[in-house]
mmCIF file with all atom_site columns, C-alpha atoms in Angstrom:
data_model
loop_
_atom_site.group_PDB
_atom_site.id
_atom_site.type_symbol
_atom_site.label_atom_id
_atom_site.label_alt_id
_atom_site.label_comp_id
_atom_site.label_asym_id
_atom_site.label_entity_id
_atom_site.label_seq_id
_atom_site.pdbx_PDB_ins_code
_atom_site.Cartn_x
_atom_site.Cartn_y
_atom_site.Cartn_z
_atom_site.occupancy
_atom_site.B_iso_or_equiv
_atom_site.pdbx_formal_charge
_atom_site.auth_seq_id
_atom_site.auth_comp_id
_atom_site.auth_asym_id
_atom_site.auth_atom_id
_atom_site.pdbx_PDB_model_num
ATOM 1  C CA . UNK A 1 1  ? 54.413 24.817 62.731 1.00 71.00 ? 91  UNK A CA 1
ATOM 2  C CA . UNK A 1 2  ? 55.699 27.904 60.218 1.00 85.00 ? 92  UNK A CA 1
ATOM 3  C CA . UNK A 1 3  ? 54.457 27.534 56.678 1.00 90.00 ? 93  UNK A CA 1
ATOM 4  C CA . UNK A 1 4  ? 55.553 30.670 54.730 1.00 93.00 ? 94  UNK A CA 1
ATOM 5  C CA . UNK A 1 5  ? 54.178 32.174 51.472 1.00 95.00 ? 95  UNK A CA 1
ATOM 6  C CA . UNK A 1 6  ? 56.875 30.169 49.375 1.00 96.00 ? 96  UNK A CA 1
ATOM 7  C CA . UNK A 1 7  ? 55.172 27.302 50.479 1.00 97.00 ? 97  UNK A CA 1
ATOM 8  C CA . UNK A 1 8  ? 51.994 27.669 49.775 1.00 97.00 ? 98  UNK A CA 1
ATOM 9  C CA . UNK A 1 9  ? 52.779 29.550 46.150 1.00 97.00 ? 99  UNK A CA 1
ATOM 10 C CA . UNK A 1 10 ? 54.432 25.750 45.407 1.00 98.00 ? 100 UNK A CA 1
ATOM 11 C CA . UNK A 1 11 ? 51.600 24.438 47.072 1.00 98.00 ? 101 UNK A CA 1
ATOM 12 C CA . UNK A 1 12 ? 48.886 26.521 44.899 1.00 98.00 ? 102 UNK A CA 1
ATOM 13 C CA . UNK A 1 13 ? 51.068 25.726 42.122 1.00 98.00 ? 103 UNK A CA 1
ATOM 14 C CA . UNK A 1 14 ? 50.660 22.466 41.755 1.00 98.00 ? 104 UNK A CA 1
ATOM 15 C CA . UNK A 1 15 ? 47.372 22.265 42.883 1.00 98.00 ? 105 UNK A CA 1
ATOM 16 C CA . UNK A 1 16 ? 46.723 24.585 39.329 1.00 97.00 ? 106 UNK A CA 1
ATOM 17 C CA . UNK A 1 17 ? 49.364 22.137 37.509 1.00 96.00 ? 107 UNK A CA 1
ATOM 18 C CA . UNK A 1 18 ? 48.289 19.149 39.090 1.00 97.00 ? 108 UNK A CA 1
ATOM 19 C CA . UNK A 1 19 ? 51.625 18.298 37.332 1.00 95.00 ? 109 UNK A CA 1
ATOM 20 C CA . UNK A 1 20 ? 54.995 18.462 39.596 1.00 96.00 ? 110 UNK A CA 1
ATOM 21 C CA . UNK A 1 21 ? 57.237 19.026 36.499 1.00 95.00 ? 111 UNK A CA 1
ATOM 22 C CA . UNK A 1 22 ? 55.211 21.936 34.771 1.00 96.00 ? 112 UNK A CA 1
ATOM 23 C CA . UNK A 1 23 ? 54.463 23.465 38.032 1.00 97.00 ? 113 UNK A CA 1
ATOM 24 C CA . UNK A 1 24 ? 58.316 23.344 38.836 1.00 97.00 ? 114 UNK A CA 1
ATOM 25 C CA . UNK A 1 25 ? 58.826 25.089 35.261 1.00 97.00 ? 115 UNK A CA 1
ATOM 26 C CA . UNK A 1 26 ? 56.569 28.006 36.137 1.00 97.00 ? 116 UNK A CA 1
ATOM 27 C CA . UNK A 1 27 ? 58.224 28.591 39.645 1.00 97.00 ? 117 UNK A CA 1
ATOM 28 C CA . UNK A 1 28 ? 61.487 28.391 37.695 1.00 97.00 ? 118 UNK A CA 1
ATOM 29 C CA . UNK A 1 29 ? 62.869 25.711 40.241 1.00 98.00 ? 119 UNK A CA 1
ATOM 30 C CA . UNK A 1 30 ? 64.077 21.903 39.568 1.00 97.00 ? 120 UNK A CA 1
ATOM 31 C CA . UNK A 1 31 ? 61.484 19.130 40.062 1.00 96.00 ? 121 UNK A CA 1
ATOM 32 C CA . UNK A 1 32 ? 63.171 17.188 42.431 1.00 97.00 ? 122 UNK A CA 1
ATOM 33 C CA . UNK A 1 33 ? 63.356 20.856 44.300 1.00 98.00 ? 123 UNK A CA 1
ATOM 34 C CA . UNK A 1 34 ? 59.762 21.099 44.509 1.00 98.00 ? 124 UNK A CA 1
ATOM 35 C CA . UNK A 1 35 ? 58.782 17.574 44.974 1.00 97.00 ? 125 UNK A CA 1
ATOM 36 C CA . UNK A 1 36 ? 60.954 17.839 48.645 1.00 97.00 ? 126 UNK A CA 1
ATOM 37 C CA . UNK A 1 37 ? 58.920 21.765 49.268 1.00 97.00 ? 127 UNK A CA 1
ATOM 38 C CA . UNK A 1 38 ? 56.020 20.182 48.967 1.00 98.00 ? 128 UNK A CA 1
ATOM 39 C CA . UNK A 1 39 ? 56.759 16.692 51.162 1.00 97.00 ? 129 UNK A CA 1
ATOM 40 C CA . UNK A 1 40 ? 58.068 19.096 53.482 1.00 97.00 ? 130 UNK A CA 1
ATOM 41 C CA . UNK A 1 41 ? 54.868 21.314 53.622 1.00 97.00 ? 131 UNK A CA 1
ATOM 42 C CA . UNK A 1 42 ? 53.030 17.887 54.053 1.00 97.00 ? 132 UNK A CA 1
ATOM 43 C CA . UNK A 1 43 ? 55.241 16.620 57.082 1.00 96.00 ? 133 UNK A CA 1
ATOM 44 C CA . UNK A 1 44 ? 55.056 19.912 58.932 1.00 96.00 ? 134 UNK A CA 1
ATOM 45 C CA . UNK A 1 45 ? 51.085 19.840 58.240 1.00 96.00 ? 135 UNK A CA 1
ATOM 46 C CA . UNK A 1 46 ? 50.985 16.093 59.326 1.00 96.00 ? 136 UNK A CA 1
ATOM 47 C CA . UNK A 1 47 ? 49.070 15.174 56.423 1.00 97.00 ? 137 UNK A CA 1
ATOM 48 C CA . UNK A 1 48 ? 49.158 14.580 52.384 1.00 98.00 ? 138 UNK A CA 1
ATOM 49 C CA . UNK A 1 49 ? 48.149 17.259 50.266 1.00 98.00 ? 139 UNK A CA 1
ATOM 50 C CA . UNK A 1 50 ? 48.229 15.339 46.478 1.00 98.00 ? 140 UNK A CA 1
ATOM 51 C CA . UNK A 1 51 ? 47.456 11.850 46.178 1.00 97.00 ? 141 UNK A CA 1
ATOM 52 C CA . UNK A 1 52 ? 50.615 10.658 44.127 1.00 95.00 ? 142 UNK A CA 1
ATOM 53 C CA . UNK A 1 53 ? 50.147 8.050  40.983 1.00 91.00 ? 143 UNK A CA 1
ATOM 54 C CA . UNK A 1 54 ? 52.426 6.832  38.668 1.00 87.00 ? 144 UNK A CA 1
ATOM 55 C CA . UNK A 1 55 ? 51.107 9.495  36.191 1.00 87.00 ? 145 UNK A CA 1
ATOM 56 C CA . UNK A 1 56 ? 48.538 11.836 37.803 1.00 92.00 ? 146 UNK A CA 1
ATOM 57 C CA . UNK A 1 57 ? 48.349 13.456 40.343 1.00 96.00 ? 147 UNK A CA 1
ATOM 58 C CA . UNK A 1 58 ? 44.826 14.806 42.283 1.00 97.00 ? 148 UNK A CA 1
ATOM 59 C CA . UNK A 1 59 ? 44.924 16.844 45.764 1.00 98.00 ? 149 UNK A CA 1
ATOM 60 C CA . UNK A 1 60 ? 43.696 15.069 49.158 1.00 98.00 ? 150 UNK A CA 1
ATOM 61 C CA . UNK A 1 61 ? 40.851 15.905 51.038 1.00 98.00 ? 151 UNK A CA 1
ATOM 62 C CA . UNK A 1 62 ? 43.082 18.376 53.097 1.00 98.00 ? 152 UNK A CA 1
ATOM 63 C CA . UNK A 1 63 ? 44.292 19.834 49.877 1.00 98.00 ? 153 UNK A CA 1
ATOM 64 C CA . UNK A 1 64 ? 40.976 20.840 48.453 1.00 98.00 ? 154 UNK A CA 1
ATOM 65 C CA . UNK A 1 65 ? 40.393 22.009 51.924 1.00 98.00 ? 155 UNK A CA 1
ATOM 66 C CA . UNK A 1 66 ? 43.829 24.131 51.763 1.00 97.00 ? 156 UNK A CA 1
ATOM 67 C CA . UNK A 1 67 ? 43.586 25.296 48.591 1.00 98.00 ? 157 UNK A CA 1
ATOM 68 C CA . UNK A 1 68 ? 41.360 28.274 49.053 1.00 98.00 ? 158 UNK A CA 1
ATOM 69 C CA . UNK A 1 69 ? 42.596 29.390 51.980 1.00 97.00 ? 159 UNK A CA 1
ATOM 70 C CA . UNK A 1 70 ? 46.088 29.381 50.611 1.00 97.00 ? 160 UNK A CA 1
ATOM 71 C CA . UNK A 1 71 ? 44.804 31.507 47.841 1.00 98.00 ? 161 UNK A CA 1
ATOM 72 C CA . UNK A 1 72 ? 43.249 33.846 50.138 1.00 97.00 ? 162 UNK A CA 1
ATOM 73 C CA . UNK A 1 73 ? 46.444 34.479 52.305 1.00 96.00 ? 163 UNK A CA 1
ATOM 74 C CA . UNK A 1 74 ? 48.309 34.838 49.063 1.00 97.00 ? 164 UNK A CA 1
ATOM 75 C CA . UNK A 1 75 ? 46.145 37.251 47.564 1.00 96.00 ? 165 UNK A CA 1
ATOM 76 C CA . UNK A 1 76 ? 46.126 38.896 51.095 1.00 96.00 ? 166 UNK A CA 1
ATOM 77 C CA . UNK A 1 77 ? 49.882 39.066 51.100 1.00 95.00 ? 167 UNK A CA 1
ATOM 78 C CA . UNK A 1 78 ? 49.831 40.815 47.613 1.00 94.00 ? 168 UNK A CA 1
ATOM 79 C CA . UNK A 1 79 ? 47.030 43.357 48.157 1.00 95.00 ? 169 UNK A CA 1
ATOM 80 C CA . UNK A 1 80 ? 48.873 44.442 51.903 1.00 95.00 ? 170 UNK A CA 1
ATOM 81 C CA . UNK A 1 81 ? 51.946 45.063 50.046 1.00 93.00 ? 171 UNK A CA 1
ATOM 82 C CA . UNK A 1 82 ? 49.879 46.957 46.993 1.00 93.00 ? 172 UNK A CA 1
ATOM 83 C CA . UNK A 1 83 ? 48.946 49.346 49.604 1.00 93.00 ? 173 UNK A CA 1
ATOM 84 C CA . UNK A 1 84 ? 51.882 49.377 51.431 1.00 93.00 ? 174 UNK A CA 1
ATOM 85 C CA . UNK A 1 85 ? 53.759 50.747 48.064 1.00 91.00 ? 175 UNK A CA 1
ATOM 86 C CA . UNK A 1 86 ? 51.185 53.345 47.653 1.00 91.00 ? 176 UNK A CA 1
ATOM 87 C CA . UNK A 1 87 ? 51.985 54.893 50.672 1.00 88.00 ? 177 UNK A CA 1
ATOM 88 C CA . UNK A 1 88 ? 56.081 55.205 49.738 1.00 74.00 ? 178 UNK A CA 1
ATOM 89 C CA . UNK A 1 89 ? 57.258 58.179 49.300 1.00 73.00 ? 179 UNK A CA 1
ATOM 90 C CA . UNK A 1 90 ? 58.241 59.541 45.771 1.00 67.00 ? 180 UNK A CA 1
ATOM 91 C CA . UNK A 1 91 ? 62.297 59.685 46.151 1.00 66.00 ? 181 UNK A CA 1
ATOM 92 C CA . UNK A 1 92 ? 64.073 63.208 46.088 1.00 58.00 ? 182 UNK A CA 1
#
């Protein structure tokens, strides 16, 4: 199974929003876009990370589990490429 960072930034994203359309509006993507990121995060898991109403939405079990994890390897990713910078060479 291959999650990338992409997916968990939608995932963390509308874990924050716990709204699909104003998550989608931060990321800068369409709704319907999102909506088929995150079902596919959720099939390649093999479980449900929101529960889905008519007009809410809440995470799963599994999501609250995920969700600070996914934060973690986010902020991982960030700080690893922080340093990484820091260590370029000025050009010329």
């Amino acid at each position: 199974m291959d999650v990338n960072l992409r997916d968990l930034r939608y995932f963390t994203e509308v874990a924050d929003e716990l709204h699909f359309t104003r998550a989608a509006e931060r990321l800068h993507i369409s709704q319907p876009a999102l909506s088929k990121q995150i079902r596919a995060l959720e099939g390649r898991l093999g479980f449900s990370l929101f529960h889905r109403g008519s007009r809410s939405v809440a995470l799963t079990a599994q999501g609250e589990a995920l969700l600070p994890a996914a934060r973690a390897l986010i902020g991982d990713w960030e700080h690893a490429l922080r340093a990484v910078r820091a260590k370029d060479p000025a050009p010329g």
